[in-house]
C-alpha positions as a printed NumPy array, in Angstrom:
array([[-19.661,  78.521,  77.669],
       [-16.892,  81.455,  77.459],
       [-13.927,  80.536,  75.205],
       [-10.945,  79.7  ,  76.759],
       [ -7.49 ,  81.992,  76.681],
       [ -3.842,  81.816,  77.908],
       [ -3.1  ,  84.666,  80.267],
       [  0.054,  86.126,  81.791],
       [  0.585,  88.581,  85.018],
       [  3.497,  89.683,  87.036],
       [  2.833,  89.783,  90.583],
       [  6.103,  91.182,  91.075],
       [  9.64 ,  91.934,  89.201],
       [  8.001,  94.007,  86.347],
       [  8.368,  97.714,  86.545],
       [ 11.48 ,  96.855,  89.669],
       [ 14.431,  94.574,  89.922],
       [ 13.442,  91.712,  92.509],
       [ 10.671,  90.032,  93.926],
       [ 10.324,  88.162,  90.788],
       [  6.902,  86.377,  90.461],
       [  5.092,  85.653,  87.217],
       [  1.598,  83.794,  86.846],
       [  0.156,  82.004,  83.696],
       [ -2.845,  80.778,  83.531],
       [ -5.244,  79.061,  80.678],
       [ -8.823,  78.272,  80.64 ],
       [-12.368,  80.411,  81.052],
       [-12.129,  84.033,  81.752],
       [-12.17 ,  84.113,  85.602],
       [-11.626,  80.481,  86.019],
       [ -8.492,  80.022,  84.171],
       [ -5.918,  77.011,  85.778],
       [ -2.439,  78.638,  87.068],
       [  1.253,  78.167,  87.829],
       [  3.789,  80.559,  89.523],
       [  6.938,  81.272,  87.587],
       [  9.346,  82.37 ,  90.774],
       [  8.45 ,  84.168,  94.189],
       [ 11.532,  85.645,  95.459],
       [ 11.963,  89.079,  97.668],
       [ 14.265,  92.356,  97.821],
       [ 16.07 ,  93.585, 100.889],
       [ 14.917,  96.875, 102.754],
       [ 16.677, 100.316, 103.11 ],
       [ 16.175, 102.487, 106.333],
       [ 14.63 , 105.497, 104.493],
       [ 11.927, 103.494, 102.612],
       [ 11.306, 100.743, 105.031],
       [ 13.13 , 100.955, 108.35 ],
       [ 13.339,  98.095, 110.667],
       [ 12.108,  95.46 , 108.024],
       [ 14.171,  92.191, 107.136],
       [ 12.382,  91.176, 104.049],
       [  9.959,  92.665, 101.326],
       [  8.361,  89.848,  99.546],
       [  5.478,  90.723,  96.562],
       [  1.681,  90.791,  98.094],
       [  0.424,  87.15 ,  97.192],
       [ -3.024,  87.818,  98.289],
       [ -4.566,  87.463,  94.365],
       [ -3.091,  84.289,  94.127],
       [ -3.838,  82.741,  97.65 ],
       [ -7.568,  83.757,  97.313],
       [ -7.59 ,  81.703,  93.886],
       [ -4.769,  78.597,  95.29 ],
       [ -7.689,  75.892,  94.928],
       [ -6.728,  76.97 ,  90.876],
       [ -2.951,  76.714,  91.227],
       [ -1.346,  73.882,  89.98 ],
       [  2.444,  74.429,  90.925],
       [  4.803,  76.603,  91.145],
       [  7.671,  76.551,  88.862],
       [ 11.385,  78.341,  90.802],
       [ 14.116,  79.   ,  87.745],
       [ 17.033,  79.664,  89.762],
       [ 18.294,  79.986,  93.523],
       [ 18.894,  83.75 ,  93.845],
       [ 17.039,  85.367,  96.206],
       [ 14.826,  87.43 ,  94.501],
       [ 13.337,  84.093,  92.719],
       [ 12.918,  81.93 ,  95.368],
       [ 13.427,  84.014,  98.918],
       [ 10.108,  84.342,  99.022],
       [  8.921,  80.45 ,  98.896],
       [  9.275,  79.426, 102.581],
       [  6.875,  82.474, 103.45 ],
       [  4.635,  81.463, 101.061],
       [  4.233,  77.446, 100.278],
       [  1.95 ,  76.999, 103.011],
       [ -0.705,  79.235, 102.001],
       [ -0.479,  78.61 ,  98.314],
       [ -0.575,  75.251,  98.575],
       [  0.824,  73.869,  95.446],
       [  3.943,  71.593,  94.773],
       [  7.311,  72.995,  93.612],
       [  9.337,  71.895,  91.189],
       [ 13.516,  72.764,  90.439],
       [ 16.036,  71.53 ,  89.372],
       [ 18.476,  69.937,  91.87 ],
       [ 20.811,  72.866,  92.692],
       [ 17.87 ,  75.479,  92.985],
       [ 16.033,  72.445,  95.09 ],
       [ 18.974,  71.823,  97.253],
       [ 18.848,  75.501,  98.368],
       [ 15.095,  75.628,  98.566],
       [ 14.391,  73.   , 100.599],
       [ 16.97 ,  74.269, 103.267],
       [ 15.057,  77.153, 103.042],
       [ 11.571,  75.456, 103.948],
       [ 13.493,  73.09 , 106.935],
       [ 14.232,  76.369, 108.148],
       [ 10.955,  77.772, 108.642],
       [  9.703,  74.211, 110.022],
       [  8.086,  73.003, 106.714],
       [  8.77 ,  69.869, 104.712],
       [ 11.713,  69.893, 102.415],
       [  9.685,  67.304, 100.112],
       [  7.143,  70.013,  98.913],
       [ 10.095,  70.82 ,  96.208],
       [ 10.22 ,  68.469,  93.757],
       [ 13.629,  67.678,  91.628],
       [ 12.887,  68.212,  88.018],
       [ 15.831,  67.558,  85.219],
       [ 16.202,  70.301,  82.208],
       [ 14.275,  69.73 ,  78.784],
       [ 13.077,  67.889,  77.411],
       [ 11.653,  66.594,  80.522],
       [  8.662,  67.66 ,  80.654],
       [  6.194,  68.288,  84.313],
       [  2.281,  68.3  ,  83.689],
       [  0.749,  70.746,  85.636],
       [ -2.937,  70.94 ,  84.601],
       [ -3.721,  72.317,  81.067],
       [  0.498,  73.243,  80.966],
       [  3.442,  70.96 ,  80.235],
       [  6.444,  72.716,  81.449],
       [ 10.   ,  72.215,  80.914],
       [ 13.252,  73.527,  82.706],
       [ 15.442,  75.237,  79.572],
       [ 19.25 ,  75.32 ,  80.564],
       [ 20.357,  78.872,  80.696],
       [ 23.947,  80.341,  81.41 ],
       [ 23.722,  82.99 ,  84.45 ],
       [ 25.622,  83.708,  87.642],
       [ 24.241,  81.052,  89.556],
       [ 24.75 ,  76.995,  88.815],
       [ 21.558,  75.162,  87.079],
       [ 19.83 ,  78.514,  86.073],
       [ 17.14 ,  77.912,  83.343],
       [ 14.239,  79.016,  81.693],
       [ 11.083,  78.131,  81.628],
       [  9.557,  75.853,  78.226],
       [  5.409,  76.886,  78.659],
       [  2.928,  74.596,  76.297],
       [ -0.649,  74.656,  76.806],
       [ -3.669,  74.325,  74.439],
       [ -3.516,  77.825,  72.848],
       [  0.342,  77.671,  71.833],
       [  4.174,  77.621,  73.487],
       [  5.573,  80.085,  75.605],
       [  9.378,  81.046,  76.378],
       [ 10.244,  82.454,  80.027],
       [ 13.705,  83.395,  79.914],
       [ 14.42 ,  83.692,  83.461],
       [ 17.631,  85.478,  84.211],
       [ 20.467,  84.833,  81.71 ],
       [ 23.305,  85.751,  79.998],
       [ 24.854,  83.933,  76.53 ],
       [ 28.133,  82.766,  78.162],
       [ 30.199,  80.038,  76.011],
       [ 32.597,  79.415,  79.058],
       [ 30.573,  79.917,  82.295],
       [ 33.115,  78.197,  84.475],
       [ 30.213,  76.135,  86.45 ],
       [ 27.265,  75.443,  84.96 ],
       [ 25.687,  75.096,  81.465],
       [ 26.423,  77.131,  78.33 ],
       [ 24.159,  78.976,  76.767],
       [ 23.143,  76.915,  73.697],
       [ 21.922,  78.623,  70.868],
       [ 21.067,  75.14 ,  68.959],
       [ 19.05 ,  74.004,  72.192],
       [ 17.379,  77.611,  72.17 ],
       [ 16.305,  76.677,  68.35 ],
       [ 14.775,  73.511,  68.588],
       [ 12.38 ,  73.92 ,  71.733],
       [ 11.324,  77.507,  68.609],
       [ 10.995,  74.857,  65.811],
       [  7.424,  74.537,  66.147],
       [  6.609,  78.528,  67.197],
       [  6.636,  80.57 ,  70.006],
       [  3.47 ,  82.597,  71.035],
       [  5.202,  84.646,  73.235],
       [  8.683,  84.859,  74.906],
       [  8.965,  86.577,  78.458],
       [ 12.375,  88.216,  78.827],
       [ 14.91 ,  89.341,  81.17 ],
       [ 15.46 ,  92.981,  80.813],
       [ 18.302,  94.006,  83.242],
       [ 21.016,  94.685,  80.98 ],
       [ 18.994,  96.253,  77.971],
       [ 20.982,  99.488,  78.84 ],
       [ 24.278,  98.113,  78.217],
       [ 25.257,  97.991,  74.37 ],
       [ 27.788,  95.388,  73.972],
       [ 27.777,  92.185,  74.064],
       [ 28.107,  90.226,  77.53 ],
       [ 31.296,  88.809,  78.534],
       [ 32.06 ,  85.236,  79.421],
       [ 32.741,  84.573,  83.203],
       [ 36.087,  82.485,  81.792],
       [ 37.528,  85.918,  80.619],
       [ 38.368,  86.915,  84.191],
       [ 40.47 ,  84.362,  85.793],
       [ 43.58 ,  85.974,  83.83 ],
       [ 43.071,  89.265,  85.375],
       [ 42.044,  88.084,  88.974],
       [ 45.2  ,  85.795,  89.214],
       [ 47.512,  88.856,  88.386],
       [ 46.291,  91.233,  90.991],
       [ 46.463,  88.282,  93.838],
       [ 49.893,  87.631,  92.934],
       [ 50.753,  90.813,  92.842],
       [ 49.583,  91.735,  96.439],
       [ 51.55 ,  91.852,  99.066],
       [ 49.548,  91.603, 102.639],
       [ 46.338,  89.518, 103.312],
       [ 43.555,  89.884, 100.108],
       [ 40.008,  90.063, 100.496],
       [ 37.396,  89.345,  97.949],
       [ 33.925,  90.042,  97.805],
       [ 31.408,  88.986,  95.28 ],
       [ 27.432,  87.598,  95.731],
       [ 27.509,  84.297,  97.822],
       [ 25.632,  82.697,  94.965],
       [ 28.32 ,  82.763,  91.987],
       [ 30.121,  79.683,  92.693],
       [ 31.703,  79.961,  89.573],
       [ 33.069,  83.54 ,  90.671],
       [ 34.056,  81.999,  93.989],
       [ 35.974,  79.034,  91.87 ],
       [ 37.884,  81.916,  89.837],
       [ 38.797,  83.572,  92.585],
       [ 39.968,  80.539,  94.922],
       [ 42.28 ,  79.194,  92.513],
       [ 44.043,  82.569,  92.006],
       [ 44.585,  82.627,  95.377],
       [ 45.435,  78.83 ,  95.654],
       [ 48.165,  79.297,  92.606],
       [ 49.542,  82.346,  94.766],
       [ 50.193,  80.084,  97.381],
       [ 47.51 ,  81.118,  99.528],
       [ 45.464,  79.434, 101.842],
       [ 41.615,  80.017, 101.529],
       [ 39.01 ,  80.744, 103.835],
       [ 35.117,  81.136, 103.529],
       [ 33.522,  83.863, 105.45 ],
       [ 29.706,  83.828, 105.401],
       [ 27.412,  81.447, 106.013],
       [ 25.753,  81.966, 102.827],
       [ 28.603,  81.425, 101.088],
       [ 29.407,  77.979, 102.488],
       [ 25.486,  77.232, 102.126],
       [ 26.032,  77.687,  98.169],
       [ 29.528,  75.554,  97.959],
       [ 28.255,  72.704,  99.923],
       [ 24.64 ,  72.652,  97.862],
       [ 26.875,  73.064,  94.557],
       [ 29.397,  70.025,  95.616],
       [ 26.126,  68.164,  96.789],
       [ 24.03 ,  68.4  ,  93.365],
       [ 27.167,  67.831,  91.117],
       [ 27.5  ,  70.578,  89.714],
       [ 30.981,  71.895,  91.329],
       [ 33.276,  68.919,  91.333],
       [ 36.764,  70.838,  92.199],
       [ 37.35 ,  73.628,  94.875],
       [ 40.581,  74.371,  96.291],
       [ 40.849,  73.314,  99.953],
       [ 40.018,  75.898, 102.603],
       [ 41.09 ,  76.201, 106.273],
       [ 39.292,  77.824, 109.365],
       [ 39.647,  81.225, 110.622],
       [ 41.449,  79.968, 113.558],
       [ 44.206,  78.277, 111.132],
       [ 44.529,  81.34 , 109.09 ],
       [ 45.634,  83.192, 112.288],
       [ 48.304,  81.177, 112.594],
       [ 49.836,  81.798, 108.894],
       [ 51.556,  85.191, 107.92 ],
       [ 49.431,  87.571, 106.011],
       [ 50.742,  86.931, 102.344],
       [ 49.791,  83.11 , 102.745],
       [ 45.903,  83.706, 103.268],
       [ 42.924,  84.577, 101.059],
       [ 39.829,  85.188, 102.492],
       [ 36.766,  85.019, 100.606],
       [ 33.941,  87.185, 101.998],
       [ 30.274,  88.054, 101.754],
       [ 28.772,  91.033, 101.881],
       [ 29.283,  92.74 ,  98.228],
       [ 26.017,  94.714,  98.859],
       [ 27.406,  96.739, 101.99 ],
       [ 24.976,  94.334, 104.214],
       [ 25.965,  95.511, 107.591],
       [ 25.881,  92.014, 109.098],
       [ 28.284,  90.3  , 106.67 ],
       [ 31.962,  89.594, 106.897],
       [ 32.883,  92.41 , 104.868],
       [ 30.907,  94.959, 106.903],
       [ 32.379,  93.556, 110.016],
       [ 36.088,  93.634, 108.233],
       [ 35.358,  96.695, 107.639],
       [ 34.585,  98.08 , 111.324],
       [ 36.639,  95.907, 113.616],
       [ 37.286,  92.588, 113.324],
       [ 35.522,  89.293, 112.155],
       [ 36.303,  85.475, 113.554],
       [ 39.702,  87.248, 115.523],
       [ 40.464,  88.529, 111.689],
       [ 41.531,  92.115, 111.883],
       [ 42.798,  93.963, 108.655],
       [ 45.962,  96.244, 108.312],
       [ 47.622,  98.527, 105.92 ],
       [ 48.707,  96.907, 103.126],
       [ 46.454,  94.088, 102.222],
       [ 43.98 ,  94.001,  99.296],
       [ 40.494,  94.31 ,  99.177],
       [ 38.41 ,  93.263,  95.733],
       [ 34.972,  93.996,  95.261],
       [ 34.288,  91.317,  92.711],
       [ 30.834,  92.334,  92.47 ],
       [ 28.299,  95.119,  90.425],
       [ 26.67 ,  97.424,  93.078],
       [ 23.092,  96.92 ,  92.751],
       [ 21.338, 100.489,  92.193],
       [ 20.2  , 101.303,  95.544],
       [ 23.43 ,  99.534,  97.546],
       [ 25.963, 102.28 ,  96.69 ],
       [ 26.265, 104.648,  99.951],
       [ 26.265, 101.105, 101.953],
       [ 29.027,  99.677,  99.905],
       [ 30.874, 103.607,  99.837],
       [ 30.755, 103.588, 103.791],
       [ 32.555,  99.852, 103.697],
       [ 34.896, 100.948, 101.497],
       [ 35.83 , 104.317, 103.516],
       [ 36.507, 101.982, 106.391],
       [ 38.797,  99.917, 104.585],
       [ 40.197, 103.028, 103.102],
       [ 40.876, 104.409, 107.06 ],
       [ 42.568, 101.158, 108.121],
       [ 45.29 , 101.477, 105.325],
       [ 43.725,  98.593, 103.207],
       [ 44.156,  98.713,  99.163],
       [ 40.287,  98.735,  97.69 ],
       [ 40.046,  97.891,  94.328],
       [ 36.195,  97.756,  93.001],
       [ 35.263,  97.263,  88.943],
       [ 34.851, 100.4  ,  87.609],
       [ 37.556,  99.107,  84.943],
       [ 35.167,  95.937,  84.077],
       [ 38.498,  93.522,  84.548],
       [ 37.104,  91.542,  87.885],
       [ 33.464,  90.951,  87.143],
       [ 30.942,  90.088,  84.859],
       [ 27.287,  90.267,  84.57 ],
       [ 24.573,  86.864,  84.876],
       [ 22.255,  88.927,  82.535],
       [ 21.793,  89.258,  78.726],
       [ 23.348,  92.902,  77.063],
       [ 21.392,  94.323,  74.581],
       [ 22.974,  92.702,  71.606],
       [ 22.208,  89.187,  73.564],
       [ 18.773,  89.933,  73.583],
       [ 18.36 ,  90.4  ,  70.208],
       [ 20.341,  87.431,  68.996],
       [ 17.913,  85.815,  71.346],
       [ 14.85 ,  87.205,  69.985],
       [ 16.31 ,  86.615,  66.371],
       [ 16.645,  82.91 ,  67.673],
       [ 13.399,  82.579,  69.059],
       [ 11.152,  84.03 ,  66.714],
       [  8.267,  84.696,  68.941],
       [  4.771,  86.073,  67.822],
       [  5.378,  88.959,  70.63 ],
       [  8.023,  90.273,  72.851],
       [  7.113,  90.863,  76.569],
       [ 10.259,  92.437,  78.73 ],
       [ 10.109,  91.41 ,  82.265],
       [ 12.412,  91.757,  85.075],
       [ 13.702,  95.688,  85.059],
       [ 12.422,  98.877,  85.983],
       [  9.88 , 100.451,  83.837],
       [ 12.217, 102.292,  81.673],
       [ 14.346,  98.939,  81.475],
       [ 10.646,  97.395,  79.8  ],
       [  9.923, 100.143,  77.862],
       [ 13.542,  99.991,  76.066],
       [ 13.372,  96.334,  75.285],
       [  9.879,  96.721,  73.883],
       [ 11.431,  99.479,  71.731],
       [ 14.477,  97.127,  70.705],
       [ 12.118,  94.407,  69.675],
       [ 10.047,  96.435,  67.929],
       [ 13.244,  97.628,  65.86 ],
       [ 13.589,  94.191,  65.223],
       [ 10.79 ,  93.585,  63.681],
       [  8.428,  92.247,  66.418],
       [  5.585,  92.581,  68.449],
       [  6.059,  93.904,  72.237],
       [  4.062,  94.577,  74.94 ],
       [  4.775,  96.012,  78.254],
       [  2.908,  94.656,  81.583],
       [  3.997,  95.739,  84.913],
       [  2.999,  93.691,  88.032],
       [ -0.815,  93.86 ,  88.2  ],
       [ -1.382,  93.974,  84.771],
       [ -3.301,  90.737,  83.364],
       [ -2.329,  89.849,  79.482],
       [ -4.184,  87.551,  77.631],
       [ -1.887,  86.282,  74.887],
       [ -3.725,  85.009,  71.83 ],
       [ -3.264,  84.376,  68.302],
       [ -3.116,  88.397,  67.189],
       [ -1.164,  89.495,  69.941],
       [ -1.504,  90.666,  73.324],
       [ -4.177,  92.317,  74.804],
       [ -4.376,  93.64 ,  78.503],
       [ -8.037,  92.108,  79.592],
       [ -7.584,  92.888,  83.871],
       [ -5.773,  95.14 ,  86.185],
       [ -4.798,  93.89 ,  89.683],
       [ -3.731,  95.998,  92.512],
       [ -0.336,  94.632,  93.545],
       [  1.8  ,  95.787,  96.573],
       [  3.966,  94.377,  99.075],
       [  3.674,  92.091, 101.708],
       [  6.933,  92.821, 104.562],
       [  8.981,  90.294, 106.834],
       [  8.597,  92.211, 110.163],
       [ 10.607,  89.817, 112.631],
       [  8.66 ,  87.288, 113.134],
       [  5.443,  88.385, 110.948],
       [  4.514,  88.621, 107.695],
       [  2.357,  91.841, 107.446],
       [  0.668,  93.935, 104.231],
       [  1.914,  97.188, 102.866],
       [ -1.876,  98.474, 104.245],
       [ -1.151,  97.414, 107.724],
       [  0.269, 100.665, 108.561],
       [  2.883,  99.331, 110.423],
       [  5.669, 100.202, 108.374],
       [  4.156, 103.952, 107.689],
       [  4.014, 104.351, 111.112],
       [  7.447, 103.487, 111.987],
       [  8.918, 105.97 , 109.253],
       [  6.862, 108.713, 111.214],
       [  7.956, 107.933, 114.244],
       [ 11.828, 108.039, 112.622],
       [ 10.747, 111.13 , 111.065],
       [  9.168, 112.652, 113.709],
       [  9.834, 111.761, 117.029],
       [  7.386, 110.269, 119.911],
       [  5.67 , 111.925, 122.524],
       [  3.947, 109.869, 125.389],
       [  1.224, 112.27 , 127.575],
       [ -0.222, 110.22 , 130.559],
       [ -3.181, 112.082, 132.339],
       [ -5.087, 111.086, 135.543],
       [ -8.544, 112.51 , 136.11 ],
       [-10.619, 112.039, 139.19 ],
       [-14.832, 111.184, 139.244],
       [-15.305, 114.959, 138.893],
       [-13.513, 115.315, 135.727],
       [-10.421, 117.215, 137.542],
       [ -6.316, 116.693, 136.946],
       [ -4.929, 114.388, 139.416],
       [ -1.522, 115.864, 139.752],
       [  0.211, 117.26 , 136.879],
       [  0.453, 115.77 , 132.648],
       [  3.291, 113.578, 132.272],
       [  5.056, 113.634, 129.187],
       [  8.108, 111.414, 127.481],
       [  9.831, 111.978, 124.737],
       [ 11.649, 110.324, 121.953],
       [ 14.365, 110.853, 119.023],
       [ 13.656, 114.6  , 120.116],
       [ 15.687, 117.565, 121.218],
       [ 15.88 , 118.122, 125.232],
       [ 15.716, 121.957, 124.489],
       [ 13.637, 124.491, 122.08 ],
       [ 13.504, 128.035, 121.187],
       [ 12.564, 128.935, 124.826],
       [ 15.323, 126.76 , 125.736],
       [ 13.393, 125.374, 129.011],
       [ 13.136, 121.711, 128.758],
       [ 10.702, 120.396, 125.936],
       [  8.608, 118.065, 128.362],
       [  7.97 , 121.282, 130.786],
       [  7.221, 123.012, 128.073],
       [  4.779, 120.279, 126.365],
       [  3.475, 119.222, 129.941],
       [  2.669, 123.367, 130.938],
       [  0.299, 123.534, 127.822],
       [ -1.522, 120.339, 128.274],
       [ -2.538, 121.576, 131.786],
       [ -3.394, 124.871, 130.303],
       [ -5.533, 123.157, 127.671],
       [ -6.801, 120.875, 130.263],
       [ -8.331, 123.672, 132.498],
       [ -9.891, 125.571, 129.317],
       [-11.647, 122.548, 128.392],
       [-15.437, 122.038, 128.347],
       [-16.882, 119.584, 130.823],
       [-18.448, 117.539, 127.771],
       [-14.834, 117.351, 126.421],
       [-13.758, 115.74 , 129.52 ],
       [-15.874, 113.613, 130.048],
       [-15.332, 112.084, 126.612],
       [-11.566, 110.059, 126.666],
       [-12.122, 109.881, 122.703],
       [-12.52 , 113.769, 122.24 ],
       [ -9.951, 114.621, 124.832],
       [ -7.159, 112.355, 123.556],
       [ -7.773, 114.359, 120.147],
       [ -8.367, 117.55 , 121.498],
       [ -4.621, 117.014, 123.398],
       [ -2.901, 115.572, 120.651],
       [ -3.639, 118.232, 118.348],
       [ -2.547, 121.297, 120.829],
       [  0.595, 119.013, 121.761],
       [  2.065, 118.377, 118.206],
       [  0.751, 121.994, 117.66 ],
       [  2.883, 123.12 , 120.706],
       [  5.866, 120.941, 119.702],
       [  6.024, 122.49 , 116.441],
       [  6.323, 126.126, 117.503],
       [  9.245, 125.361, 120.133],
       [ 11.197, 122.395, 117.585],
       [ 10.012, 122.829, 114.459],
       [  8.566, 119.086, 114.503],
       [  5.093, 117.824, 115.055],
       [  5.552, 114.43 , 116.531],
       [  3.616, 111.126, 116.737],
       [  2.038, 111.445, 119.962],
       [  0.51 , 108.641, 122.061],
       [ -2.195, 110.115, 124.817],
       [ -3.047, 107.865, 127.821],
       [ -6.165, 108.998, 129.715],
       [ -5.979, 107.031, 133.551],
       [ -9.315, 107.288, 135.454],
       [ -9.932, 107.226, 139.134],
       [-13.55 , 106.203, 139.508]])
């Protein structure tokens, strides 16, 4: 019988920021028991993946192997932890387990997509623990910029694991736990085989700030403001949101939420317990009738989303809302890498209606939900673990905290998604490779990065469309003329006569070259006219199109 081991793989979030998905598993080689740690998503951009709503990570590895999942574990509410569980819980199969806040929103994500809230189970924080085949698991209170964050206590029969999930060390986190360095301690007491860490903020050399350290700063700038003020930040920090209402509230302003996801996140925080004091808020409607220096709107829409309040703020109007010269605007929010030209073209709007735009390049109106540098290493100082793996970053973000912990004195290794660890007594040891991709929210339909239907669409944006329609009689012969249509293409080219005369003139030359056997043959004729049409296309535009060849015949 093969000796059992304790493995670890990213399915996502290693080697990228988002789509965070982590699998452990202990028992034979190939027939090891699992859990999920997290399955959450990342948003599209048009140049990469145009037309898409989500991108989730590609599941297939685990769904083939569900009848050897035990559960699936969800650390924290953010989106790119637990977006992806709706799209997913069906096919894997497995119950969930949270804690109340993260369960509150998860569930309302699952009634959404018609499935049953009570596949989420309601777990408390250590030392409760949940038995889920060979592993005992245990919810570790973390500070981070959501309420009830945690990590993740691991135990199975070769040894105790520490997943970090996303944190911070925050004494004064406004809502939610502290970090607690003693707590931290005693679940290392007995020894740590391996602790899985966050790796966001590895770049950054000081130490975090506390989210308490803002509220000073925030309150100065709304009292100071003279016209309507604005905030933005992520719908998820209630505690942010908290700051930021009671500055307005002590400047004697009334406050309003915009975005739905932002009232999803206050009403699941004052359901769970876990906010107990909000300042009132009024409707759009009542804020219309107050002058401008007695409202504060709170907005969504920090990442330059184009359906959010801000973006719509930023346009027009929003809810009969319009902004004017001379009110405030505060991006209380850290552009995510990849956001900035969306957030630049909000802020240029603002910018052209008059409106005061103040973002955080000074640090004073936001702070991070992840661990700096020197956090990690008090962390890893606390822990003590027999070997340091960085998750959650890029690959350079991975690479730098297994350099830090190796400065420190301990072992690292790095696994992006795909890459199958097993973690035993000497170390780690990479035993498996995986290919990993993507798996895309299209609408309605959940479809694979192999599909081809996302490649297709980005040639078709790059490109342009043609459409040729042909009608042939019995004898092989043109029915009328070729009928072309065109798309995302220009009317004109060098010859400046109209592209489709142009496009529709060769086709009948080609057409009346061809060999009978050719035409005969609606496989080898499609080809033969798609290649002399994109060929065609190119000399007179400079583009060879996608073209789509319909052969009609009249028999």
């Amino acid at each position: 019988m093969s000796r059992e081991r304790l493995i670890y793989m990213p399915l996502g979030g290693a080697g990228e920021i988002g789509m965070n998905a982590y699998v452990y598993g202990y028992g034979a080689p190939g027939a090891e028991r699992l859990i999920l740690v997290d399955l959450g998503v990342t948003f599209p951009e048009m140049d990469g993946t145009p037309g898409v709503d989500l991108i989730m990570p590609d599941m297939s590895w685990l769904i083939e192997r569900r009848d050897r999942l035990e559960a699936v574990f969800i650390t924290h509410a953010h989106e790119d932890h637990v977006g992806g569980l709706a799209h997913f819980a069906h096919a894997l199969g497995a119950p969930v387990h949270a804690r109340a806040f993260t369960a509150n929103i998860a569930r309302g994500k699952l009634a959404e997509y018609g499935l049953e809230p009570e596949i989420v189970q309601v777990s408390g924080p250590w030392p409760q623990m949940i038995s889920a085949g060979p592993f005992s698991a245990a919810f570790l209170p973390v500070s981070h910029s959501i309420p009830e964050s945690a990590g993740l206590v691991i135990d199975s029969p070769a040894g105790r694991v520490v997943h970090s999930g996303d944190f911070k060390i925050d004494p004064t986190p406004i809502v939610g736990e502290a970090f607690d360095p003693a707590l931290w301690a005693e679940v290392a007491r007995g020894g740590v085989r391996a602790l899985v860490c966050d790796s966001t903020n590895v770049f950054s050399p000081e130490p975090g700030r506390s989210e308490a350290g803002l509220a000073t700063g925030i309150e100065a700038l709304v009292a100071g403001a003279g016209g309507m003020v604005i905030a933005t930040t992520f719908a998820s920090n209630v505690a942010r949101l908290k700051t930021l209402a009671e500055a307005g509230s002590r400047a004697g302003r009334s406050i309003v939420l915009f975005g739905r996801a932002m009232r999803r996140m206050i009403e699941a925080a004052v359901e769970t317990g876990v906010l107990t004091e909000f300042p009132p808020t009024i409707s759009a409607e009542e804020a219309l009738e107050l002058p401008r220096d007695q409202v504060m709107l709170l907005a969504t829409g920090s990442q330059g989303e184009r359906r959010a309040a801000s973006a719509q703020l930023a346009r027009g109007k929003y809810r009969g809302i319009t902004l004017e010269e001379g009110d405030l605007f505060l991006f209380s929010s850290r552009t995510i890498p990849g956001n900035e030209r969306d957030v630049i073209r909000i802020m240029n709007g603002l910018s052209e209606k008059g409106v005061e735009v103040v973002d955080d390049d000074s640090g004073r109106y936001h702070v991070s939900g992840h661990a700096n540098r020197p956090d990690l290493e008090r962390v890893h100082q606390i822990v003590q673990p027999g070997i340091v793996i960085p998750m959650h970053g890029e690959h350079r973000h991975l690479r730098e905290h297994m350099k830090i912990a190796e400065a420190g004195g301990f072992a690292a290794a790095l696994a992006v998604n795909g890459t199958m660890l097993e973690l035993g007594e000497g170390g780690a040891k990479t035993v498996d490779y995986v290919e990993t991709g993507r798996s895309y929210l299209d609408g309605s339909v959940l479809i694979g990065a192999l599909d081809g239907v996302v490649r297709d669409r980005i040639r078709m944006a790059l490109n342009g469309h043609v459409t040729l329609t042909l009608i042939l009689d019995e004898r092989d012969a043109m029915l009328g003329d070729p009928w072309c249509e065109t798309m995302g293409l220009a009317d004109a080219g060098i010859s400046r006569k109209p592209l489709v005369e142009v496009l529709e003139a060769e086709i009948a030359r080609q057409v009346a070259r061809a060999d009978r056997k050719i035409l005969a043959d609606d496989d080898a004729l499609r080809d033969m006219l798609q290649r002399h049409l994109r060929q065609k296309a190119q000399s007179e535009i400079g583009k060879k199109p996608e073209v789509t060849v319909v052969v009609s015949r009249m028999r």
